[in-house]
């Protein structure tokens, strides 16, 4: 809920939101969140289960407010409720999972969103016409990418996509303007990043920060079975692999990791820092094409791991990752230090406890 709006760049989000993939078992576990409203699938009305639009519902704002209420006044402008709600609806379109969580947002989370969106609007006002035009062109291209994904999920019918936008209270113009605003604000921050300074930082850095690996693994989970049962099954599979059985085939049959099951247990060219410590250590140190013996234990269970490739990204590849880190820092500093000097009045909506139930 506290992810910076600037880092909600459509650059990051494009083509990642509708895949339906779960959390990868090698990655840190997310915080537990409440499920989206709707309950058990079997308990849903038959009409809803058959309605393809039901899988992408409108965002539920966890409070009520006058559409013309002013949430923030700042030097040169203001943020009103109806514009803020359009932004929340846009989040729901760009990232349905995050949109579903908005109905459970408390006052602190809404405050974060208001502050971040206000900061993004201020940064947008600092963008020049060339930057805004480039951001709009990018927004139009991304809109078409999203539309293609949604149409595929909506029975391949474009009219269903049109109905979905209406259901979500959005227009194409709304979405283009919001994506342009976000990307323009990022462009303003990028102007302050010195590429020479990034290169110097890269030369001095611990190169594990920029190491990628292609790792194939089989997870035997301890969440669905006793630890000793998981260990025995992992050892049995390890023995079969040593005898020459196909790793990918066994992974598809036995792994408990939904994020890599269909790829035969493979995570390809992934940043090793995305994985939990034990998995990361194996990815960094295990000899190429050798199978972990014994299996690697993590909080998820036992992993049989084979590292198929490992490399340190050269600066030209690592540069974008470094820029993203600098953008995080720059935006965080802007929100925490500069924003309150520019805003003359806040009027954050209050979320009543009963509304979050």
Tab-separated table of N, CA and C in Angstrom, residues 25 33 50 77 98 143 193 197-198 203 249 335 352:
chain	number	residue	atom	x	y	z
A	25	UNK	N	8.085	-19.027	-5.277
A	25	UNK	CA	8.492	-19.644	-4.013
A	25	UNK	C	9.900	-19.255	-3.599
A	33	UNK	N	-2.494	-10.339	3.471
A	33	UNK	CA	-3.532	-9.347	3.253
A	33	UNK	C	-4.879	-10.036	3.254
A	50	UNK	N	-20.605	-16.689	-14.453
A	50	UNK	CA	-20.615	-16.744	-15.902
A	50	UNK	C	-20.324	-15.400	-16.553
A	77	UNK	N	-1.644	24.891	-7.501
A	77	UNK	CA	-2.721	23.977	-7.830
A	77	UNK	C	-3.386	23.343	-6.624
A	98	UNK	N	-3.736	-4.917	-6.771
A	98	UNK	CA	-3.625	-3.773	-5.869
A	98	UNK	C	-4.956	-3.050	-5.761
A	143	UNK	N	-1.496	1.713	-23.456
A	143	UNK	CA	-2.937	1.463	-23.401
A	143	UNK	C	-3.307	0.330	-24.357
A	193	UNK	N	19.398	12.615	-12.522
A	193	UNK	CA	20.294	11.467	-12.351
A	193	UNK	C	21.506	11.616	-13.261
A	197	UNK	N	27.939	9.484	-12.491
A	197	UNK	CA	27.937	9.115	-11.067
A	197	UNK	C	27.471	7.672	-10.906
A	198	UNK	N	26.511	7.254	-11.724
A	198	UNK	CA	26.044	5.870	-11.674
A	198	UNK	C	27.174	4.907	-12.048
A	203	UNK	N	31.239	0.747	-10.450
A	203	UNK	CA	32.606	0.250	-10.360
A	203	UNK	C	32.983	-0.092	-8.919
A	249	UNK	N	10.754	-32.301	-16.384
A	249	UNK	CA	9.581	-33.172	-16.284
A	249	UNK	C	9.207	-33.416	-14.824
A	335	UNK	N	8.951	13.378	-1.432
A	335	UNK	CA	7.719	13.219	-0.653
A	335	UNK	C	7.933	13.539	0.817
A	352	UNK	N	-13.738	5.235	8.018
A	352	UNK	CA	-14.384	4.739	9.228
A	352	UNK	C	-14.190	3.235	9.336
